Amino acid sequence: MNVTRVAAGLVLLPGAFLAGCGPSGVPQPRVVHVEVPPPLEVVRAQLERYVSGQSLDSEREVFSTWVNNIRATDPDTADWVAKGFAEIEAKPAQIRAIAQKMLERLPP
């Protein structure tokens, strides 16, 4: 009787491992499209945050990247934005006023 149970167990054991195999549980790859905003829109959004009360934080590390992204299409505007960011870094207590002034002059 015990030999029969052991033999039946050995026959059924491989089936237990095969039950979970197959492509049904494998996630399919998905393509996600991410829309990157234009460089001036990134700057505009940050300036709006400053006007609404956000203080100068770690985003100052990407100011030069934002300026370089603008420079690819509009070097004059990039120079002007760089000067504005430099003023914001030099006078963080006046960040709201500087950002408001920059928003008024920022091209559409």
mmCIF file of N, CA, C and O in Angstrom:
data_model
loop_
_atom_site.group_PDB
_atom_site.id
_atom_site.type_symbol
_atom_site.label_atom_id
_atom_site.label_comp_id
_atom_site.label_asym_id
_atom_site.label_seq_id
_atom_site.Cartn_x
_atom_site.Cartn_y
_atom_site.Cartn_z
ATOM 1 N N MET A 1 0.810 -1.188 0.000
ATOM 2 C CA MET A 1 0.000 0.000 0.000
ATOM 3 C C MET A 1 0.863 1.267 0.000
ATOM 4 O O MET A 1 0.577 2.184 -0.741
ATOM 5 N N ASN A 2 1.919 1.298 0.821
ATOM 6 C CA ASN A 2 2.797 2.457 0.858
ATOM 7 C C ASN A 2 3.552 2.631 -0.453
ATOM 8 O O ASN A 2 3.799 3.757 -0.874
ATOM 9 N N VAL A 3 3.918 1.528 -1.074
ATOM 10 C CA VAL A 3 4.618 1.603 -2.347
ATOM 11 C C VAL A 3 3.712 2.223 -3.408
ATOM 12 O O VAL A 3 4.156 3.020 -4.236
ATOM 13 N N THR A 4 2.438 1.905 -3.358
ATOM 14 C CA THR A 4 1.486 2.459 -4.320
ATOM 15 C C THR A 4 1.345 3.958 -4.128
ATOM 16 O O THR A 4 1.303 4.719 -5.095
ATOM 17 N N ARG A 5 1.313 4.431 -2.894
ATOM 18 C CA ARG A 5 1.202 5.866 -2.621
ATOM 19 C C ARG A 5 2.453 6.611 -3.076
ATOM 20 O O ARG A 5 2.369 7.690 -3.664
ATOM 21 N N VAL A 6 3.584 6.041 -2.820
ATOM 22 C CA VAL A 6 4.840 6.673 -3.244
ATOM 23 C C VAL A 6 4.909 6.732 -4.762
ATOM 24 O O VAL A 6 5.277 7.746 -5.351
ATOM 25 N N ALA A 7 4.529 5.659 -5.425
ATOM 26 C CA ALA A 7 4.544 5.625 -6.889
ATOM 27 C C ALA A 7 3.577 6.649 -7.457
ATOM 28 O O ALA A 7 3.883 7.369 -8.423
ATOM 29 N N ALA A 8 2.388 6.768 -6.871
ATOM 30 C CA ALA A 8 1.394 7.746 -7.337
ATOM 31 C C ALA A 8 1.921 9.166 -7.119
ATOM 32 O O ALA A 8 1.746 10.056 -7.958
ATOM 33 N N GLY A 9 2.578 9.401 -6.000
ATOM 34 C CA GLY A 9 3.151 10.719 -5.716
ATOM 35 C C GLY A 9 4.237 11.093 -6.705
ATOM 36 O O GLY A 9 4.326 12.237 -7.153
ATOM 37 N N LEU A 10 5.083 10.146 -7.060
ATOM 38 C CA LEU A 10 6.147 10.417 -8.019
ATOM 39 C C LEU A 10 5.596 10.697 -9.412
ATOM 40 O O LEU A 10 6.171 11.474 -10.167
ATOM 41 N N VAL A 11 4.465 10.082 -9.751
ATOM 42 C CA VAL A 11 3.846 10.321 -11.057
ATOM 43 C C VAL A 11 3.205 11.699 -11.088
ATOM 44 O O VAL A 11 3.269 12.417 -12.086
ATOM 45 N N LEU A 12 2.586 12.138 -9.989
ATOM 46 C CA LEU A 12 1.879 13.417 -9.938
ATOM 47 C C LEU A 12 2.802 14.607 -9.660
ATOM 48 O O LEU A 12 2.468 15.737 -9.990
ATOM 49 N N LEU A 13 3.956 14.351 -9.076
ATOM 50 C CA LEU A 13 4.867 15.424 -8.698
ATOM 51 C C LEU A 13 5.297 16.303 -9.883
ATOM 52 O O LEU A 13 5.226 17.532 -9.785
ATOM 53 N N PRO A 14 5.732 15.766 -11.018
ATOM 54 C CA PRO A 14 6.114 16.641 -12.135
ATOM 55 C C PRO A 14 4.949 17.496 -12.628
ATOM 56 O O PRO A 14 5.142 18.642 -13.049
ATOM 57 N N GLY A 15 3.741 17.001 -12.553
ATOM 58 C CA GLY A 15 2.573 17.774 -12.974
ATOM 59 C C GLY A 15 2.369 19.012 -12.119
ATOM 60 O O GLY A 15 1.884 20.037 -12.585
ATOM 61 N N ALA A 16 2.736 18.930 -10.861
ATOM 62 C CA ALA A 16 2.594 20.084 -9.971
ATOM 63 C C ALA A 16 3.518 21.220 -10.397
ATOM 64 O O ALA A 16 3.179 22.400 -10.276
ATOM 65 N N PHE A 17 4.681 20.905 -10.919
ATOM 66 C CA PHE A 17 5.610 21.945 -11.372
ATOM 67 C C PHE A 17 5.232 22.506 -12.735
ATOM 68 O O PHE A 17 5.522 23.651 -13.047
ATOM 69 N N LEU A 18 4.599 21.723 -13.549
ATOM 70 C CA LEU A 18 4.222 22.165 -14.892
ATOM 71 C C LEU A 18 2.952 22.993 -14.911
ATOM 72 O O LEU A 18 2.689 23.694 -15.879
ATOM 73 N N ALA A 19 2.168 22.956 -13.869
ATOM 74 C CA ALA A 19 0.882 23.657 -13.854
ATOM 75 C C ALA A 19 1.059 25.171 -14.013
ATOM 76 O O ALA A 19 0.236 25.823 -14.638
ATOM 77 N N GLY A 20 2.137 25.743 -13.475
ATOM 78 C CA GLY A 20 2.322 27.194 -13.541
ATOM 79 C C GLY A 20 3.089 27.657 -14.754
ATOM 80 O O GLY A 20 3.282 28.854 -14.950
ATOM 81 N N CYS A 21 3.535 26.790 -15.588
ATOM 82 C CA CYS A 21 4.341 27.174 -16.733
ATOM 83 C C CYS A 21 3.452 27.684 -17.861
ATOM 84 O O CYS A 21 2.339 27.243 -18.036
ATOM 85 N N GLY A 22 3.977 28.567 -18.641
ATOM 86 C CA GLY A 22 3.244 29.041 -19.799
ATOM 87 C C GLY A 22 3.280 30.557 -19.894
ATOM 88 O O GLY A 22 3.628 31.247 -18.944
ATOM 89 N N PRO A 23 2.923 31.094 -21.025
ATOM 90 C CA PRO A 23 3.014 32.526 -21.247
ATOM 91 C C PRO A 23 1.893 33.338 -20.602
ATOM 92 O O PRO A 23 1.925 34.551 -20.629
ATOM 93 N N SER A 24 0.887 32.703 -20.023
ATOM 94 C CA SER A 24 -0.250 33.458 -19.505
ATOM 95 C C SER A 24 0.126 34.395 -18.360
ATOM 96 O O SER A 24 -0.468 35.445 -18.206
ATOM 97 N N GLY A 25 1.100 34.045 -17.553
ATOM 98 C CA GLY A 25 1.467 34.883 -16.423
ATOM 99 C C GLY A 25 2.577 35.872 -16.710
ATOM 100 O O GLY A 25 2.951 36.660 -15.858
ATOM 101 N N VAL A 26 3.129 35.858 -17.913
ATOM 102 C CA VAL A 26 4.245 36.734 -18.257
ATOM 103 C C VAL A 26 3.681 38.071 -18.740
ATOM 104 O O VAL A 26 2.877 38.114 -19.661
ATOM 105 N N PRO A 27 4.075 39.168 -18.100
ATOM 106 C CA PRO A 27 3.569 40.466 -18.558
ATOM 107 C C PRO A 27 4.110 40.799 -19.952
ATOM 108 O O PRO A 27 5.258 40.507 -20.268
ATOM 109 N N GLN A 28 3.251 41.358 -20.757
ATOM 110 C CA GLN A 28 3.646 41.747 -22.110
ATOM 111 C C GLN A 28 4.298 43.128 -22.059
ATOM 112 O O GLN A 28 3.869 43.996 -21.296
ATOM 113 N N PRO A 29 5.327 43.336 -22.866
ATOM 114 C CA PRO A 29 5.958 44.662 -22.882
ATOM 115 C C PRO A 29 4.976 45.705 -23.404
ATOM 116 O O PRO A 29 4.179 45.433 -24.292
ATOM 117 N N ARG A 30 5.050 46.905 -22.801
ATOM 118 C CA ARG A 30 4.183 47.997 -23.224
ATOM 119 C C ARG A 30 5.052 49.166 -23.665
ATOM 120 O O ARG A 30 6.126 49.397 -23.130
ATOM 121 N N VAL A 31 4.552 49.899 -24.611
ATOM 122 C CA VAL A 31 5.220 51.109 -25.062
ATOM 123 C C VAL A 31 4.514 52.286 -24.404
ATOM 124 O O VAL A 31 3.299 52.433 -24.508
ATOM 125 N N VAL A 32 5.268 53.091 -23.701
ATOM 126 C CA VAL A 32 4.723 54.259 -23.025
ATOM 127 C C VAL A 32 5.281 55.496 -23.706
ATOM 128 O O VAL A 32 6.494 55.670 -23.804
ATOM 129 N N HIS A 33 4.397 56.338 -24.189
ATOM 130 C CA HIS A 33 4.814 57.576 -24.845
ATOM 131 C C HIS A 33 4.815 58.699 -23.814
ATOM 132 O O HIS A 33 3.813 58.931 -23.147
ATOM 133 N N VAL A 34 5.947 59.365 -23.698
ATOM 134 C CA VAL A 34 6.093 60.460 -22.755
ATOM 135 C C VAL A 34 6.310 61.731 -23.560
ATOM 136 O O VAL A 34 7.221 61.800 -24.386
ATOM 137 N N GLU A 35 5.472 62.710 -23.311
ATOM 138 C CA GLU A 35 5.601 63.973 -24.029
ATOM 139 C C GLU A 35 6.452 64.925 -23.191
ATOM 140 O O GLU A 35 6.128 65.216 -22.040
ATOM 141 N N VAL A 36 7.537 65.384 -23.772
ATOM 142 C CA VAL A 36 8.442 66.293 -23.080
ATOM 143 C C VAL A 36 8.037 67.725 -23.451
ATOM 144 O O VAL A 36 7.961 68.064 -24.627
ATOM 145 N N PRO A 37 7.772 68.554 -22.437
ATOM 146 C CA PRO A 37 7.368 69.928 -22.739
ATOM 147 C C PRO A 37 8.531 70.722 -23.332
ATOM 148 O O PRO A 37 9.700 70.422 -23.057
ATOM 149 N N PRO A 38 8.219 71.739 -24.122
ATOM 150 C CA PRO A 38 9.277 72.596 -24.674
ATOM 151 C C PRO A 38 10.067 73.265 -23.543
ATOM 152 O O PRO A 38 9.520 73.515 -22.461
ATOM 153 N N PRO A 39 11.339 73.557 -23.785
ATOM 154 C CA PRO A 39 12.198 74.123 -22.737
ATOM 155 C C PRO A 39 11.642 75.396 -22.092
ATOM 156 O O PRO A 39 11.735 75.558 -20.876
ATOM 157 N N LEU A 40 11.050 76.280 -22.892
ATOM 158 C CA LEU A 40 10.506 77.507 -22.305
ATOM 159 C C LEU A 40 9.330 77.213 -21.379
ATOM 160 O O LEU A 40 9.120 77.915 -20.390
ATOM 161 N N GLU A 41 8.572 76.175 -21.664
ATOM 162 C CA GLU A 41 7.448 75.811 -20.799
ATOM 163 C C GLU A 41 7.939 75.281 -19.455
ATOM 164 O O GLU A 41 7.299 75.507 -18.424
ATOM 165 N N VAL A 42 9.056 74.584 -19.477
ATOM 166 C CA VAL A 42 9.646 74.085 -18.221
ATOM 167 C C VAL A 42 10.055 75.267 -17.354
ATOM 168 O O VAL A 42 9.764 75.314 -16.153
ATOM 169 N N VAL A 43 10.708 76.238 -17.964
ATOM 170 C CA VAL A 43 11.146 77.437 -17.238
ATOM 171 C C VAL A 43 9.928 78.223 -16.747
ATOM 172 O O VAL A 43 9.879 78.656 -15.598
ATOM 173 N N ARG A 44 8.929 78.380 -17.609
ATOM 174 C CA ARG A 44 7.724 79.120 -17.229
ATOM 175 C C ARG A 44 7.047 78.462 -16.013
ATOM 176 O O ARG A 44 6.659 79.148 -15.059
ATOM 177 N N ALA A 45 6.935 77.155 -16.028
ATOM 178 C CA ALA A 45 6.309 76.445 -14.915
ATOM 179 C C ALA A 45 7.074 76.663 -13.615
ATOM 180 O O ALA A 45 6.468 76.857 -12.550
ATOM 181 N N GLN A 46 8.392 76.643 -13.681
ATOM 182 C CA GLN A 46 9.189 76.858 -12.473
ATOM 183 C C GLN A 46 9.043 78.288 -11.976
ATOM 184 O O GLN A 46 8.912 78.527 -10.777
ATOM 185 N N LEU A 47 9.047 79.244 -12.876
ATOM 186 C CA LEU A 47 8.877 80.642 -12.473
ATOM 187 C C LEU A 47 7.505 80.852 -11.828
ATOM 188 O O LEU A 47 7.380 81.581 -10.845
ATOM 189 N N GLU A 48 6.488 80.199 -12.360
ATOM 190 C CA GLU A 48 5.151 80.302 -11.767
ATOM 191 C C GLU A 48 5.135 79.720 -10.355
ATOM 192 O O GLU A 48 4.450 80.251 -9.469
ATOM 193 N N ARG A 49 5.891 78.656 -10.137
ATOM 194 C CA ARG A 49 5.973 78.092 -8.787
ATOM 195 C C ARG A 49 6.656 79.074 -7.828
ATOM 196 O O ARG A 49 6.263 79.201 -6.668
ATOM 197 N N TYR A 50 7.680 79.768 -8.312
ATOM 198 C CA TYR A 50 8.339 80.765 -7.471
ATOM 199 C C TYR A 50 7.379 81.901 -7.128
ATOM 200 O O TYR A 50 7.338 82.361 -5.992
ATOM 201 N N VAL A 51 6.613 82.355 -8.110
ATOM 202 C CA VAL A 51 5.663 83.439 -7.870
ATOM 203 C C VAL A 51 4.608 83.005 -6.843
ATOM 204 O O VAL A 51 4.172 83.800 -6.020
ATOM 205 N N SER A 52 4.229 81.730 -6.881
ATOM 206 C CA SER A 52 3.210 81.251 -5.947
ATOM 207 C C SER A 52 3.773 80.937 -4.560
ATOM 208 O O SER A 52 3.022 80.536 -3.677
ATOM 209 N N GLY A 53 5.072 81.097 -4.360
ATOM 210 C CA GLY A 53 5.623 80.958 -3.022
ATOM 211 C C GLY A 53 6.678 79.889 -2.810
ATOM 212 O O GLY A 53 7.200 79.756 -1.706
ATOM 213 N N GLN A 54 7.004 79.117 -3.827
ATOM 214 C CA GLN A 54 8.044 78.091 -3.644
ATOM 215 C C GLN A 54 9.393 78.765 -3.475
ATOM 216 O O GLN A 54 9.717 79.736 -4.161
ATOM 217 N N SER A 55 10.193 78.237 -2.570
ATOM 218 C CA SER A 55 11.532 78.788 -2.366
ATOM 219 C C SER A 55 12.526 78.088 -3.293
ATOM 220 O O SER A 55 12.234 77.051 -3.879
ATOM 221 N N LEU A 56 13.690 78.681 -3.378
ATOM 222 C CA LEU A 56 14.754 78.126 -4.207
ATOM 223 C C LEU A 56 15.246 76.837 -3.561
ATOM 224 O O LEU A 56 15.539 76.793 -2.370
ATOM 225 N N ASP A 57 15.312 75.772 -4.351
ATOM 226 C CA ASP A 57 15.669 74.470 -3.802
ATOM 227 C C ASP A 57 16.669 73.802 -4.742
ATOM 228 O O ASP A 57 17.390 74.470 -5.477
ATOM 229 N N SER A 58 16.669 72.491 -4.786
ATOM 230 C CA SER A 58 17.650 71.738 -5.563
ATOM 231 C C SER A 58 17.495 71.911 -7.073
ATOM 232 O O SER A 58 18.395 71.542 -7.819
ATOM 233 N N GLU A 59 16.376 72.480 -7.531
ATOM 234 C CA GLU A 59 16.221 72.691 -8.972
ATOM 235 C C GLU A 59 17.269 73.648 -9.531
ATOM 236 O O GLU A 59 17.529 73.653 -10.723
ATOM 237 N N ARG A 60 17.924 74.391 -8.658
ATOM 238 C CA ARG A 60 18.980 75.298 -9.126
ATOM 239 C C ARG A 60 20.093 74.523 -9.843
ATOM 240 O O ARG A 60 20.798 75.069 -10.672
ATOM 241 N N GLU A 61 20.221 73.234 -9.527
ATOM 242 C CA GLU A 61 21.240 72.415 -10.177
ATOM 243 C C GLU A 61 20.942 72.156 -11.654
ATOM 244 O O GLU A 61 21.844 71.800 -12.406
ATOM 245 N N VAL A 62 19.685 72.294 -12.064
ATOM 246 C CA VAL A 62 19.338 72.061 -13.469
ATOM 247 C C VAL A 62 19.111 73.351 -14.246
ATOM 248 O O VAL A 62 18.738 73.308 -15.419
ATOM 249 N N PHE A 63 19.332 74.497 -13.622
ATOM 250 C CA PHE A 63 19.187 75.768 -14.339
ATOM 251 C C PHE A 63 20.021 75.767 -15.621
ATOM 252 O O PHE A 63 19.544 76.159 -16.682
ATOM 253 N N SER A 64 21.266 75.329 -15.521
ATOM 254 C CA SER A 64 22.147 75.364 -16.701
ATOM 255 C C SER A 64 21.634 74.423 -17.789
ATOM 256 O O SER A 64 21.745 74.737 -18.979
ATOM 257 N N THR A 65 21.054 73.301 -17.413
ATOM 258 C CA THR A 65 20.483 72.383 -18.403
ATOM 259 C C THR A 65 19.312 73.037 -19.107
ATOM 260 O O THR A 65 19.178 72.958 -20.334
ATOM 261 N N TRP A 66 18.441 73.688 -18.344
ATOM 262 C CA TRP A 66 17.297 74.376 -18.944
ATOM 263 C C TRP A 66 17.768 75.463 -19.906
ATOM 264 O O TRP A 66 17.237 75.611 -21.002
ATOM 265 N N VAL A 67 18.773 76.228 -19.488
ATOM 266 C CA VAL A 67 19.308 77.299 -20.338
ATOM 267 C C VAL A 67 19.900 76.702 -21.620
ATOM 268 O O VAL A 67 19.658 77.207 -22.719
ATOM 269 N N ASN A 68 20.655 75.621 -21.501
ATOM 270 C CA ASN A 68 21.245 74.991 -22.689
ATOM 271 C C ASN A 68 20.175 74.438 -23.623
ATOM 272 O O ASN A 68 20.338 74.475 -24.846
ATOM 273 N N ASN A 69 19.089 73.924 -23.083
ATOM 274 C CA ASN A 69 17.994 73.443 -23.924
ATOM 275 C C ASN A 69 17.346 74.586 -24.698
ATOM 276 O O ASN A 69 16.976 74.420 -25.857
ATOM 277 N N ILE A 70 17.223 75.737 -24.068
ATOM 278 C CA ILE A 70 16.684 76.917 -24.756
ATOM 279 C C ILE A 70 17.681 77.419 -25.790
ATOM 280 O O ILE A 70 17.307 77.810 -26.894
ATOM 281 N N ARG A 71 18.954 77.366 -25.446
ATOM 282 C CA ARG A 71 20.005 77.873 -26.332
ATOM 283 C C ARG A 71 20.005 77.161 -27.689
ATOM 284 O O ARG A 71 20.356 77.741 -28.707
ATOM 285 N N ALA A 72 19.567 75.922 -27.704
ATOM 286 C CA ALA A 72 19.541 75.158 -28.959
ATOM 287 C C ALA A 72 18.638 75.807 -30.002
ATOM 288 O O ALA A 72 18.877 75.657 -31.204
ATOM 289 N N THR A 73 17.613 76.529 -29.549
ATOM 290 C CA THR A 73 16.694 77.153 -30.504
ATOM 291 C C THR A 73 16.692 78.668 -30.450
ATOM 292 O O THR A 73 16.342 79.313 -31.429
ATOM 293 N N ASP A 74 17.080 79.257 -29.304
ATOM 294 C CA ASP A 74 17.018 80.717 -29.164
ATOM 295 C C ASP A 74 18.121 81.204 -28.227
ATOM 296 O O ASP A 74 17.898 81.363 -27.020
ATOM 297 N N PRO A 75 19.310 81.442 -28.755
ATOM 298 C CA PRO A 75 20.445 81.840 -27.909
ATOM 299 C C PRO A 75 20.223 83.132 -27.124
ATOM 300 O O PRO A 75 20.658 83.246 -25.980
ATOM 301 N N ASP A 76 19.547 84.109 -27.719
ATOM 302 C CA ASP A 76 19.324 85.371 -27.011
ATOM 303 C C ASP A 76 18.432 85.179 -25.788
ATOM 304 O O ASP A 76 18.717 85.708 -24.711
ATOM 305 N N THR A 77 17.362 84.431 -25.947
ATOM 306 C CA THR A 77 16.480 84.152 -24.819
ATOM 307 C C THR A 77 17.217 83.339 -23.768
ATOM 308 O O THR A 77 17.043 83.560 -22.560
ATOM 309 N N ALA A 78 18.058 82.410 -24.192
ATOM 310 C CA ALA A 78 18.831 81.601 -23.249
ATOM 311 C C ALA A 78 19.742 82.478 -22.397
ATOM 312 O O ALA A 78 19.828 82.277 -21.177
ATOM 313 N N ASP A 79 20.390 83.457 -23.017
ATOM 314 C CA ASP A 79 21.253 84.367 -22.262
ATOM 315 C C ASP A 79 20.447 85.154 -21.236
ATOM 316 O O ASP A 79 20.865 85.326 -20.089
ATOM 317 N N TRP A 80 19.277 85.632 -21.655
ATOM 318 C CA TRP A 80 18.423 86.408 -20.770
ATOM 319 C C TRP A 80 17.925 85.549 -19.599
ATOM 320 O O TRP A 80 17.927 85.992 -18.451
ATOM 321 N N VAL A 81 17.506 84.316 -19.869
ATOM 322 C CA VAL A 81 17.033 83.411 -18.813
ATOM 323 C C VAL A 81 18.185 83.077 -17.858
ATOM 324 O O VAL A 81 17.995 83.030 -16.638
ATOM 325 N N ALA A 82 19.381 82.884 -18.395
ATOM 326 C CA ALA A 82 20.547 82.590 -17.545
ATOM 327 C C ALA A 82 20.807 83.745 -16.578
ATOM 328 O O ALA A 82 21.089 83.519 -15.391
ATOM 329 N N LYS A 83 20.695 84.976 -17.068
ATOM 330 C CA LYS A 83 20.887 86.135 -16.194
ATOM 331 C C LYS A 83 19.812 86.188 -15.114
ATOM 332 O O LYS A 83 20.093 86.504 -13.963
ATOM 333 N N GLY A 84 18.583 85.863 -15.499
ATOM 334 C CA GLY A 84 17.499 85.849 -14.516
ATOM 335 C C GLY A 84 17.715 84.802 -13.443
ATOM 336 O O GLY A 84 17.511 85.062 -12.250
ATOM 337 N N PHE A 85 18.128 83.611 -13.841
ATOM 338 C CA PHE A 85 18.399 82.564 -12.864
ATOM 339 C C PHE A 85 19.573 82.947 -11.965
ATOM 340 O O PHE A 85 19.568 82.645 -10.766
ATOM 341 N N ALA A 86 20.584 83.597 -12.521
ATOM 342 C CA ALA A 86 21.717 84.046 -11.716
ATOM 343 C C ALA A 86 21.256 85.063 -10.671
ATOM 344 O O ALA A 86 21.703 85.033 -9.516
ATOM 345 N N GLU A 87 20.337 85.941 -11.066
ATOM 346 C CA GLU A 87 19.807 86.928 -10.124
ATOM 347 C C GLU A 87 18.990 86.235 -9.020
ATOM 348 O O GLU A 87 19.063 86.609 -7.851
ATOM 349 N N ILE A 88 18.213 85.221 -9.401
ATOM 350 C CA ILE A 88 17.436 84.472 -8.413
ATOM 351 C C ILE A 88 18.370 83.804 -7.402
ATOM 352 O O ILE A 88 18.121 83.832 -6.192
ATOM 353 N N GLU A 89 19.468 83.222 -7.881
ATOM 354 C CA GLU A 89 20.411 82.569 -6.969
ATOM 355 C C GLU A 89 21.124 83.578 -6.078
ATOM 356 O O GLU A 89 21.416 83.293 -4.918
ATOM 357 N N ALA A 90 21.397 84.774 -6.613
ATOM 358 C CA ALA A 90 22.102 85.792 -5.841
ATOM 359 C C ALA A 90 21.191 86.462 -4.815
ATOM 360 O O ALA A 90 21.658 86.903 -3.761
ATOM 361 N N LYS A 91 19.888 86.547 -5.125
ATOM 362 C CA LYS A 91 18.946 87.245 -4.239
ATOM 363 C C LYS A 91 17.726 86.373 -3.958
ATOM 364 O O LYS A 91 16.606 86.694 -4.363
ATOM 365 N N PRO A 92 17.892 85.257 -3.252
ATOM 366 C CA PRO A 92 16.753 84.360 -3.012
ATOM 367 C C PRO A 92 15.621 84.997 -2.209
ATOM 368 O O PRO A 92 14.478 84.568 -2.316
ATOM 369 N N ALA A 93 15.908 86.042 -1.453
ATOM 370 C CA ALA A 93 14.855 86.712 -0.692
ATOM 371 C C ALA A 93 13.888 87.465 -1.613
ATOM 372 O O ALA A 93 12.752 87.740 -1.235
ATOM 373 N N GLN A 94 14.338 87.777 -2.821
ATOM 374 C CA GLN A 94 13.510 88.523 -3.776
ATOM 375 C C GLN A 94 12.989 87.622 -4.899
ATOM 376 O O GLN A 94 12.643 88.097 -5.977
ATOM 377 N N ILE A 95 12.921 86.339 -4.646
ATOM 378 C CA ILE A 95 12.607 85.362 -5.693
ATOM 379 C C ILE A 95 11.258 85.628 -6.361
ATOM 380 O O ILE A 95 11.130 85.508 -7.575
ATOM 381 N N ARG A 96 10.244 85.989 -5.570
ATOM 382 C CA ARG A 96 8.918 86.240 -6.162
ATOM 383 C C ARG A 96 8.951 87.392 -7.160
ATOM 384 O O ARG A 96 8.413 87.281 -8.256
ATOM 385 N N ALA A 97 9.551 88.491 -6.772
ATOM 386 C CA ALA A 97 9.592 89.670 -7.642
ATOM 387 C C ALA A 97 10.403 89.399 -8.901
ATOM 388 O O ALA A 97 9.999 89.781 -10.009
ATOM 389 N N ILE A 98 11.532 88.739 -8.757
ATOM 390 C CA ILE A 98 12.380 88.433 -9.911
ATOM 391 C C ILE A 98 11.647 87.483 -10.858
ATOM 392 O O ILE A 98 11.633 87.693 -12.079
ATOM 393 N N ALA A 99 11.028 86.451 -10.310
ATOM 394 C CA ALA A 99 10.309 85.486 -11.138
ATOM 395 C C ALA A 99 9.138 86.147 -11.853
ATOM 396 O O ALA A 99 8.882 85.872 -13.030
ATOM 397 N N GLN A 100 8.423 87.042 -11.171
ATOM 398 C CA GLN A 100 7.296 87.749 -11.801
ATOM 399 C C GLN A 100 7.789 88.607 -12.962
ATOM 400 O O GLN A 100 7.187 88.612 -14.042
ATOM 401 N N LYS A 101 8.904 89.298 -12.753
ATOM 402 C CA LYS A 101 9.475 90.137 -13.808
ATOM 403 C C LYS A 101 9.899 89.277 -14.997
ATOM 404 O O LYS A 101 9.660 89.631 -16.152
ATOM 405 N N MET A 102 10.474 88.114 -14.715
ATOM 406 C CA MET A 102 10.891 87.216 -15.797
ATOM 407 C C MET A 102 9.687 86.672 -16.555
ATOM 408 O O MET A 102 9.715 86.573 -17.791
ATOM 409 N N LEU A 103 8.629 86.319 -15.842
ATOM 410 C CA LEU A 103 7.425 85.797 -16.507
ATOM 411 C C LEU A 103 6.825 86.817 -17.445
ATOM 412 O O LEU A 103 6.336 86.467 -18.528
ATOM 413 N N GLU A 104 6.852 88.086 -17.055
ATOM 414 C CA GLU A 104 6.292 89.146 -17.899
ATOM 415 C C GLU A 104 7.070 89.317 -19.193
ATOM 416 O O GLU A 104 6.491 89.674 -20.223
ATOM 417 N N ARG A 105 8.351 89.050 -19.160
ATOM 418 C CA ARG A 105 9.193 89.222 -20.360
ATOM 419 C C ARG A 105 9.421 87.930 -21.133
ATOM 420 O O ARG A 105 9.944 87.965 -22.254
ATOM 421 N N LEU A 106 9.041 86.795 -20.569
ATOM 422 C CA LEU A 106 9.272 85.512 -21.223
ATOM 423 C C LEU A 106 8.446 85.411 -22.494
ATOM 424 O O LEU A 106 7.244 85.651 -22.486
ATOM 425 N N PRO A 107 9.080 85.057 -23.601
ATOM 426 C CA PRO A 107 8.328 84.949 -24.861
ATOM 427 C C PRO A 107 7.259 83.853 -24.777
ATOM 428 O O PRO A 107 7.446 82.874 -24.047
ATOM 429 N N PRO A 108 6.186 84.007 -25.535
ATOM 430 C CA PRO A 108 5.110 82.993 -25.497
ATOM 431 C C PRO A 108 5.533 81.661 -26.080
ATOM 432 O O PRO A 108 6.448 81.485 -26.768
#
